[in-house]
Amino acid sequence: MIFETIHGLSKKLAAKELSAFEATKAYLNRIETVDKKVRAFITVSHEDALKAAVEADKRLSDGDRVTPLTGVPVAVKDIFCTSGIRTTCASKILENFVPPFDATVVKRLKDAGAVILGKNNMDEFAMGSSTENSAFFPTSNPWSLDRVPGGSSGGSAAAVAAGECAASVGTDTGGSIRQPAGCCGVVGLKPTYGRVSRFGMIAFASSLDQAGPITRDVTDSAIILNAISGRDDLDSTSLKEDKPDFTAGLASGVRGLRIGIPKEYFIEGMDPEVEAAVRAAIDELKKQGAQIVDITLPHTEYAVSVYYLVATAEASSNLARFDGVKYGLRTESEGNLLDMYKRTRDAGFGPEVKRRIMLGTYSLSSGYYDAYYKKASQVRTLITNDFDAAFKSCDVIATPTAPTAAFKRGEKVKDPLTMYLSDIFTISCNLAGIPGLSIPCGLTKDGLPIGLQLLGRRLDEATLLKAAFAYEQATGWHKKRPQI
Amino acid sequence: MAITKNDVLHAADLARLALTAEETETYTIQLQRIIGHVEKLSSVDTAGIEPSWSDGSKNQSLRDDKATSSLSNETALKNAPQKEHGCFKVPQIIE
């Protein structure tokens, strides 16, 4: 049962083959057994989960507000505020923070009747690509325990892959949903910027951050997106557009769909096994009637540079709020207020977070602003224009999710720049605000999952999901499970 | 552009971080490398290109200026490291 999809569980719950309480118990037991090895959870909320399960069973038996998520046990990344449940963002500075409110994503999951099992590990403040930057402990990849699960939503992807929850919700600023989903052999969707409310989601880079589902299959991704998306008055950037039912057109096929292949994404240095798997996936879509089109995204090589200037500039501003006054850690000092701020922040933030705050502060500081932040924001326009031009001749863009499968723990952590380059294929999507998805498309000879990335037009998640569904139904890579 | 130790100390002061001597050394080297990498942007012709400050969807909206309910004083202070008389308490500001 623990590897069941949301739609599978939902059927069993409706048919009374299983109660929400039994399902919740089963996942809590699974967490108890395997999370010693995987370490995907920072906090497991046993009591609240069981209470929510009882409530869901009542809704199911009364036929009261039953949705496809009612009674389904899920987890969320520890970046989402949960009322009464500790929310750390994997940082010492928030180690004991208990929010007085729910993030909109959490509220909507609860309103749909989902059971929240707990909070997933992540890179501190979502800064990283391996979950090694968690201030508490690293998470292991369930497919190979000495490897990273990717990041920053590594705990979410590992928990879904290891059968510790039916699904999780992560966040993606430069690939933090798609890259770990690729590393862990699960489906990860970053929606269009503004599709999902950011209220109560601890901010990293506000013009890039977006929440989205990490699931076992494409149908589950659509189910979660249906529940969490839509206008929220508490986030001024949340879209006013009506949202479609994302599950509706899944099975309509790819005949006639134009799939663009950008030459800049098939580069030297890419793992040949990754390239072969992605090319085979493109062939499969072609076999089903899709039309393959060569496209170009000429400013791709600048995306990592633009990202590390824009994201760190926004982060340096967003993280100014952690000052030891209103919540979180305070380091007492003999000196004045300024001295307390400085000591608190030096003690509370980890090395990667400090590095990014420093980079962002430097590039925004007097004398450097035009050369760095402003220049990067102009090149960001060119990257967005590249996508606009490409989508005139194609409907979806297919690329690898990452240049390699999951790397070994400790392999890149000492060299920040090498780590930054693992996001090379996922970053442009956030800069342009378009939706992107990663779906399993093979295993390396060492048995590590490979991810296929699909990118779509703004607001066109439906086409991405349709193409991913067609691929998934024909191949079944999403049904492979790690041995742990 | 070479980053000096003084640049790092200046940025740390602006960012309200009390870096140790070791951290200052490390960040000077690492920021030099990262800035060295992003310098490649200077070769892109951006004459007349408007910067994107966000995703360009022009979606920003303002809410009506109406008072609504908010957290109680007690709830708002619940996570405060130090509080007194219903206020956040901080170290001395004015000498």
XYZ file of C-alpha atoms in Angstrom:
579
model
C 0.000 0.000 0.000
C 2.831 2.439 0.759
C 3.801 2.683 -2.937
C 0.218 3.345 -3.996
C -0.551 6.517 -5.993
C -2.930 9.194 -4.700
C -5.574 8.176 -7.233
C -5.077 4.515 -6.253
C -5.407 5.289 -2.526
C -8.393 7.484 -3.191
C -10.224 4.600 -4.888
C -9.459 2.259 -1.987
C -10.630 4.877 0.526
C -13.853 5.410 -1.428
C -14.465 1.648 -1.661
C -13.836 1.317 2.111
C -11.050 -1.212 1.425
C -8.897 0.991 3.596
C -9.518 3.792 6.113
C -7.569 7.050 6.251
C -6.529 6.031 9.776
C -5.053 2.721 8.521
C -3.288 4.462 5.633
C -1.822 7.070 7.987
C -0.689 4.372 10.439
C 0.965 2.462 7.598
C 2.979 5.505 6.490
C 3.946 6.388 10.074
C 5.217 2.804 10.481
C 7.091 3.024 7.201
C 8.734 6.290 8.349
C 9.651 4.566 11.635
C 11.338 1.715 9.710
C 13.144 3.410 6.827
C 13.684 7.014 7.850
C 16.638 6.023 10.045
C 18.386 5.351 6.728
C 16.820 7.928 4.410
C 16.377 10.832 6.873
C 13.785 12.568 4.741
C 11.865 14.107 7.659
C 12.862 16.888 10.071
C 9.579 16.624 11.984
C 6.989 13.829 11.981
C 3.640 15.037 13.344
C 2.218 11.700 14.614
C -0.619 13.032 16.739
C -1.841 15.732 14.370
C -1.694 13.257 11.477
C -3.795 10.648 13.281
C -6.285 13.314 14.368
C -6.579 14.533 10.762
C -7.045 10.915 9.622
C -9.995 10.436 12.005
C -11.501 13.662 10.682
C -10.957 12.486 7.065
C -12.612 9.135 7.780
C -15.628 11.030 9.072
C -15.747 13.140 5.912
C -15.462 9.999 3.779
C -18.233 8.146 5.584
C -20.526 11.212 5.635
C -19.793 11.998 1.978
C -18.861 15.461 3.239
C -16.518 17.550 0.988
C -14.793 14.445 -0.403
C -11.948 15.252 -2.835
C -9.305 12.986 -4.424
C -7.032 14.000 -1.501
C -9.430 13.256 1.351
C -7.696 10.840 3.712
C -4.488 10.734 1.646
C -1.303 11.009 3.770
C 1.156 13.545 2.333
C 4.188 15.506 3.535
C 5.385 19.058 2.892
C 8.831 20.586 2.659
C 9.850 22.257 5.924
C 9.725 25.654 4.188
C 5.912 25.863 4.527
C 4.556 27.323 7.754
C 2.360 24.861 9.630
C 0.222 26.181 12.459
C 1.403 24.667 15.743
C 4.019 22.453 14.048
C 7.690 23.477 14.123
C 8.903 24.977 10.832
C 12.689 25.211 10.561
C 13.577 25.778 6.875
C 16.431 23.398 7.874
C 18.142 26.315 9.647
C 19.463 26.778 13.175
C 18.000 30.274 13.091
C 14.459 28.809 12.994
C 15.177 25.607 14.944
C 12.408 26.297 17.490
C 10.010 28.369 15.400
C 6.363 27.309 15.741
C 4.254 29.339 13.281
C 0.887 30.707 14.408
C -0.626 30.164 10.927
C -0.664 27.780 7.955
C 0.862 28.576 4.570
C -1.844 28.768 1.880
C -0.468 25.527 0.336
C -0.897 23.745 3.687
C -4.325 25.249 4.292
C -5.513 24.099 0.856
C -4.174 20.571 1.374
C -5.974 20.414 4.725
C -9.186 21.861 3.246
C -9.054 19.095 0.601
C -8.890 16.566 3.453
C -5.240 15.501 3.049
C -3.432 14.201 6.141
C -0.104 16.003 6.800
C 2.438 13.429 8.053
C 5.267 15.875 8.681
C 7.930 18.168 7.358
C 10.603 17.160 4.855
C 14.309 17.903 5.064
C 15.826 20.376 2.597
C 18.876 22.511 1.961
C 18.866 25.383 4.452
C 16.531 28.131 3.142
C 16.253 26.058 -0.089
C 19.828 26.980 -1.031
C 21.509 23.956 -2.532
C 21.209 21.044 -4.940
C 21.957 18.083 -2.645
C 20.170 18.551 0.728
C 23.649 18.459 2.288
C 23.160 22.085 3.351
C 20.492 21.143 5.916
C 21.678 22.449 9.294
C 20.482 19.211 10.924
C 21.484 16.205 8.777
C 21.807 15.227 5.099
C 19.128 13.088 3.401
C 20.138 9.927 1.528
C 18.965 8.904 -1.921
C 16.735 5.813 -1.457
C 18.216 4.317 -4.660
C 21.748 4.429 -3.278
C 22.230 5.560 0.300
C 25.709 7.056 -0.205
C 24.345 9.394 -2.856
C 22.476 12.685 -2.522
C 18.740 12.898 -3.289
C 19.285 16.214 -5.094
C 17.940 19.409 -3.653
C 16.796 21.606 -2.316
C 13.519 19.624 -1.968
C 15.601 16.445 -1.449
C 13.662 15.296 1.624
C 10.379 15.545 -0.282
C 11.640 13.586 -3.311
C 13.359 10.931 -1.147
C 10.252 10.499 1.038
C 8.035 9.886 -2.005
C 10.596 7.510 -3.590
C 10.996 5.549 -0.328
C 7.243 5.150 0.220
C 7.197 7.358 3.332
C 4.246 9.416 2.055
C 1.876 9.323 -0.918
C 3.189 12.664 -2.199
C 4.916 15.811 -1.031
C 4.880 19.485 -1.903
C 8.243 21.146 -2.511
C 9.444 24.503 -3.799
C 11.522 25.377 -6.847
C 13.611 28.553 -7.219
C 16.166 27.255 -9.749
C 15.275 23.565 -10.075
C 14.642 22.534 -6.469
C 11.580 20.409 -7.321
C 12.664 19.042 -10.713
C 16.316 18.178 -9.982
C 15.595 16.080 -6.826
C 12.591 14.476 -8.562
C 14.984 13.464 -11.358
C 17.550 12.123 -8.863
C 14.920 10.077 -6.993
C 12.865 8.711 -9.902
C 9.627 10.587 -9.145
C 7.538 13.259 -10.909
C 8.210 16.895 -9.968
C 6.304 19.898 -11.321
C 7.218 23.569 -11.025
C 4.083 25.476 -12.049
C 3.972 28.864 -13.806
C 5.157 31.670 -11.528
C 2.089 32.889 -9.645
C 0.038 29.720 -10.162
C 0.468 28.684 -6.496
C 0.345 31.165 -3.604
C 3.633 31.880 -1.825
C 1.907 33.017 1.379
C 3.484 31.307 4.382
C 6.255 29.799 2.262
C 9.533 31.090 3.684
C 10.986 33.368 1.003
C 14.310 32.757 -0.745
C 14.072 34.656 -4.074
C 10.593 36.082 -4.411
C 10.562 36.615 -8.184
C 11.561 32.960 -8.768
C 10.101 30.872 -5.892
C 7.176 28.600 -6.748
C 5.617 25.633 -4.922
C 4.654 22.415 -6.678
C 3.922 18.694 -6.326
C 6.397 15.806 -6.039
C 4.485 12.608 -6.790
C 4.686 9.018 -7.993
C 2.961 9.694 -11.295
C 1.578 12.402 -13.551
C -2.074 11.973 -12.531
C -1.086 12.608 -8.892
C 0.783 15.727 -9.965
C -2.401 17.066 -11.586
C -4.462 16.169 -8.488
C -2.144 18.091 -6.143
C -1.912 21.055 -8.536
C -5.716 21.210 -8.657
C -5.772 21.439 -4.862
C -3.020 23.997 -4.231
C -3.239 26.385 -7.208
C -5.462 29.408 -7.728
C -5.739 33.027 -6.684
C -4.941 33.917 -3.081
C -5.459 37.471 -1.845
C -2.628 36.946 0.643
C -0.038 36.814 -2.202
C -0.140 39.862 -4.472
C 1.704 37.952 -7.239
C -0.751 35.054 -7.292
C -2.462 34.808 -10.676
C -6.042 35.944 -11.193
C -6.552 33.616 -14.166
C -9.048 30.794 -13.735
C -7.347 27.446 -13.382
C -8.416 24.480 -15.481
C -9.014 20.988 -14.074
C -5.476 19.688 -14.639
C -6.625 16.047 -14.608
C -9.102 16.585 -17.463
C -6.986 16.352 -20.630
C -4.273 13.966 -19.432
C -5.110 11.107 -21.787
C -5.554 13.150 -24.965
C -2.199 12.074 -26.444
C 0.665 13.832 -28.211
C -0.313 13.397 -31.880
C 0.639 16.608 -33.677
C 2.296 18.114 -30.595
C 5.494 19.968 -31.559
C 8.373 19.136 -29.234
C 11.371 21.467 -29.373
C 14.893 20.178 -28.750
C 17.280 23.009 -27.806
C 20.803 22.303 -29.024
C 22.248 24.255 -26.063
C 20.971 21.578 -23.653
C 22.869 18.686 -25.196
C 26.346 19.721 -24.239
C 29.775 18.230 -23.821
C 30.299 16.917 -20.312
C 26.802 15.475 -20.083
C 26.737 11.877 -18.903
C 26.291 9.695 -22.057
C 23.796 7.467 -20.211
C 21.678 10.530 -19.417
C 21.822 11.713 -23.011
C 20.892 8.261 -24.359
C 17.893 7.937 -22.018
C 16.598 11.408 -22.867
C 17.036 10.827 -26.619
C 15.149 7.522 -26.280
C 12.327 9.333 -24.463
C 12.092 11.887 -27.274
C 11.945 8.994 -29.792
C 9.096 7.437 -27.824
C 7.093 10.683 -28.031
C 7.860 10.859 -31.751
C 6.610 7.279 -32.167
C 3.339 8.391 -30.614
C 2.896 11.084 -33.237
C 4.675 14.108 -31.801
C 6.641 16.237 -34.203
C 10.280 16.887 -33.215
C 11.607 20.384 -33.952
C 15.151 21.712 -33.527
C 15.136 24.985 -31.616
C 17.685 27.347 -30.150
C 17.812 29.136 -26.782
C 20.930 31.211 -27.449
C 21.331 32.820 -24.008
C 21.323 29.503 -22.113
C 25.016 29.743 -21.225
C 24.333 32.895 -19.163
C 21.468 31.455 -17.120
C 23.532 30.212 -14.164
C 25.294 33.583 -13.851
C 22.025 35.525 -14.071
C 20.450 33.227 -11.519
C 23.229 33.477 -8.941
C 23.106 37.286 -9.116
C 19.305 37.686 -9.112
C 18.536 34.948 -6.564
C 21.244 36.014 -4.105
C 20.288 39.695 -4.372
C 16.678 38.829 -3.515
C 17.807 36.438 -0.774
C 20.035 39.051 0.883
C 16.969 41.256 1.189
C 14.501 38.503 2.190
C 16.759 37.065 4.883
C 17.256 40.467 6.524
C 14.149 39.620 8.576
C 16.030 37.026 10.636
C 17.507 39.333 13.232
C 16.821 37.741 16.622
C 13.972 40.115 17.514
C 10.544 38.746 16.569
C 11.126 34.991 16.332
C 13.906 32.465 15.955
C 17.354 32.317 17.458
C 18.907 35.185 19.406
C 22.550 35.206 20.446
C 22.934 37.424 23.479
C 25.838 39.842 23.463
C 27.303 42.477 25.765
C 27.024 45.098 23.047
C 24.194 47.065 21.459
C 21.401 46.082 19.069
C 23.652 46.019 16.006
C 26.079 43.716 17.752
C 23.217 41.354 18.670
C 22.027 41.266 15.019
C 25.483 40.388 13.743
C 26.182 37.671 16.286
C 22.714 36.137 15.914
C 22.995 35.962 12.137
C 26.540 34.619 12.147
C 25.545 31.870 14.595
C 22.168 31.094 13.007
C 22.957 30.833 9.275
C 25.007 28.012 7.715
C 27.935 28.540 5.315
C 25.979 28.385 2.020
C 23.327 30.806 3.275
C 25.980 33.267 4.450
C 27.827 32.901 1.153
C 24.672 33.794 -0.782
C 23.749 36.690 1.506
C 27.295 38.015 1.019
C 27.175 37.630 -2.766
C 23.755 39.299 -2.950
C 24.787 42.144 -0.665
C 27.991 42.688 -2.651
C 26.247 42.744 -6.036
C 23.591 45.182 -4.792
C 26.072 47.471 -3.059
C 26.952 50.931 -4.267
C 29.275 50.882 -7.288
C 28.476 47.292 -8.340
C 24.709 47.405 -8.853
C 24.776 48.327 -12.558
C 27.502 45.812 -13.443
C 25.898 42.891 -11.645
C 22.253 43.031 -10.533
C 20.984 45.342 -13.253
C 23.019 43.614 -15.969
C 21.745 40.208 -14.831
C 18.145 41.463 -14.880
C 18.616 42.646 -18.479
C 20.049 39.297 -19.566
C 17.055 37.723 -17.799
C 14.847 39.574 -20.305
C 16.884 38.051 -23.167
C 16.458 34.557 -21.692
C 12.679 35.087 -21.469
C 12.667 36.397 -25.078
C 14.494 33.202 -26.169
C 11.611 31.109 -24.813
C 8.960 33.365 -26.382
C 10.671 32.941 -29.755
C 11.108 29.165 -29.335
C 7.451 28.633 -28.417
C 6.447 30.080 -31.797
C 7.720 26.879 -33.436
C 7.042 24.315 -30.677
C 4.512 23.584 -27.906
C 6.797 21.842 -25.396
C 10.585 21.772 -24.943
C 12.308 18.501 -23.961
C 15.714 18.407 -22.219
C 17.528 16.376 -19.557
C 16.620 17.496 -16.014
C 20.281 17.432 -14.933
C 23.599 16.653 -16.671
C 24.217 13.592 -14.456
C 22.325 11.188 -12.209
C 22.602 11.609 -8.395
C 26.187 12.269 -7.293
C 27.922 10.948 -4.165
C 27.546 12.749 -0.855
C 30.518 15.049 -0.244
C 31.498 15.102 -3.918
C 30.561 18.714 -4.682
C 29.906 20.279 -1.300
C 33.364 21.861 -0.960
C 33.169 23.597 -4.331
C 30.127 25.920 -4.505
C 30.574 26.749 -8.177
C 30.523 23.081 -9.309
C 27.410 22.559 -7.189
C 25.749 25.593 -8.823
C 26.345 24.055 -12.264
C 24.181 21.008 -11.432
C 21.193 23.363 -11.925
C 22.305 24.321 -15.428
C 19.218 22.844 -17.194
C 16.567 23.845 -14.667
C 17.394 27.497 -13.924
C 16.155 29.243 -17.110
C 12.594 28.068 -16.484
C 12.415 30.045 -13.218
C 14.010 33.127 -14.774
C 11.321 33.093 -17.497
C 8.481 32.184 -15.087
C 7.329 29.258 -17.265
C 6.227 25.809 -16.000
C 8.597 22.812 -16.001
C 8.287 19.155 -15.093
C 10.667 16.242 -14.507
C 9.570 12.665 -15.166
C 11.574 9.416 -14.767
C 12.943 8.236 -18.137
C 15.402 5.475 -17.304
C 18.017 4.074 -14.961
C 21.799 4.205 -15.312
C 23.743 0.920 -15.292
C 24.342 1.598 -11.581
C 20.569 1.673 -11.102
C 20.181 5.432 -10.599
C 17.118 7.278 -11.957
C 17.394 9.671 -14.908
C 14.990 12.601 -15.393
C 13.420 13.968 -18.586
C 12.512 17.654 -18.295
C 9.601 19.179 -20.197
C 9.155 22.965 -20.327
C 5.976 24.706 -21.465
C 4.411 28.080 -22.171
C 3.264 30.295 -19.295
C 0.000 28.900 -17.863
C 0.214 25.787 -20.046
C 0.833 23.125 -17.402
C -1.964 21.120 -19.056
C 0.144 20.451 -22.172
C 3.174 19.468 -20.079
C 1.089 17.044 -18.049
C -0.508 15.577 -21.183
C 2.889 14.909 -22.815
C 4.320 13.474 -19.586
C 1.258 11.246 -19.141
C 1.582 9.864 -22.683
C 5.243 9.050 -22.063
C 4.619 7.531 -18.638
C 1.792 5.268 -19.824
C 3.950 3.908 -22.660
C 7.078 3.224 -20.613
C 6.375 2.660 -16.926
C 9.703 3.951 -15.534
C 7.658 5.584 -12.760
C 6.740 2.113 -11.472
C 10.361 1.182 -10.653
C 11.051 1.153 -6.903
C 14.303 1.401 -4.955
C 15.333 -1.534 -2.732
C 15.700 -0.263 0.833
C 36.980 42.668 -10.844
C 39.047 41.336 -7.933
C 37.277 41.071 -4.593
C 39.443 42.080 -1.656
C 39.157 41.162 1.976
C 37.961 44.720 2.617
C 35.100 44.261 0.118
C 34.056 41.143 1.993
C 34.211 42.879 5.365
C 32.188 45.798 3.978
C 29.515 43.451 2.570
C 29.439 41.521 5.864
C 28.863 44.773 7.744
C 26.008 45.749 5.385
C 24.548 42.225 5.725
C 24.830 42.326 9.540
C 27.087 39.296 9.752
C 29.913 39.087 12.301
C 32.240 36.861 10.253
C 35.189 35.129 11.896
C 38.666 35.675 10.435
C 38.511 32.217 8.884
C 35.112 32.859 7.276
C 36.395 36.157 5.882
C 39.338 34.359 4.240
C 37.134 31.597 2.781
C 34.456 33.933 1.449
C 37.065 36.204 -0.155
C 38.394 33.267 -2.183
C 34.968 31.789 -2.995
C 33.324 35.085 -3.949
C 36.289 35.873 -6.194
C 35.692 32.621 -8.060
C 31.940 33.092 -8.342
C 32.243 36.739 -9.433
C 34.921 35.608 -11.909
C 32.369 33.206 -13.403
C 29.507 35.727 -13.633
C 31.792 38.338 -15.275
C 30.924 36.620 -18.571
C 27.652 38.604 -18.519
C 29.634 41.731 -19.414
C 30.110 40.308 -22.922
C 26.332 40.264 -23.596
C 24.981 43.250 -25.526
C 22.108 44.601 -23.434
C 21.841 48.077 -24.950
C 18.208 49.154 -24.857
C 17.033 45.961 -23.084
C 14.592 46.550 -20.219
C 15.550 44.661 -17.047
C 13.080 41.990 -15.818
C 12.561 42.570 -12.120
C 10.063 39.739 -11.993
C 8.687 37.178 -14.458
C 7.150 39.913 -16.582
C 3.552 38.826 -16.161
C 2.499 42.270 -14.878
C 0.297 40.435 -12.494
C 0.965 42.484 -9.373
C -2.200 43.585 -7.664
C -3.114 45.726 -4.691
C -5.794 44.870 -2.182
C -8.405 47.280 -0.888
C -7.172 49.421 1.997
C -9.492 47.852 4.541
C -8.671 46.835 8.101
C -9.037 43.094 8.717
C -8.367 40.941 11.751
C -4.765 39.955 12.520
C -2.829 37.971 15.117
C -3.470 38.833 18.766
C -0.671 40.504 20.709
C -0.104 37.318 22.667
C 0.133 35.126 19.532
C 2.420 37.582 17.749
C 4.807 37.566 20.711
C 4.765 33.803 21.193
C 8.032 33.166 19.309
C 9.826 36.280 20.581
C 13.261 35.566 22.094
C 12.580 38.346 24.646
C 9.434 40.290 25.427
C 8.173 42.755 28.052
C 4.874 44.634 28.572
C 3.422 43.195 25.346
C 6.390 44.335 23.261
C 9.459 42.768 21.621
C 12.472 43.525 23.796
C 15.817 44.428 22.210
C 19.244 45.505 23.544
C 19.960 49.185 24.036
C 19.761 51.242 20.823
C 20.568 54.801 21.918
C 23.582 55.462 24.160
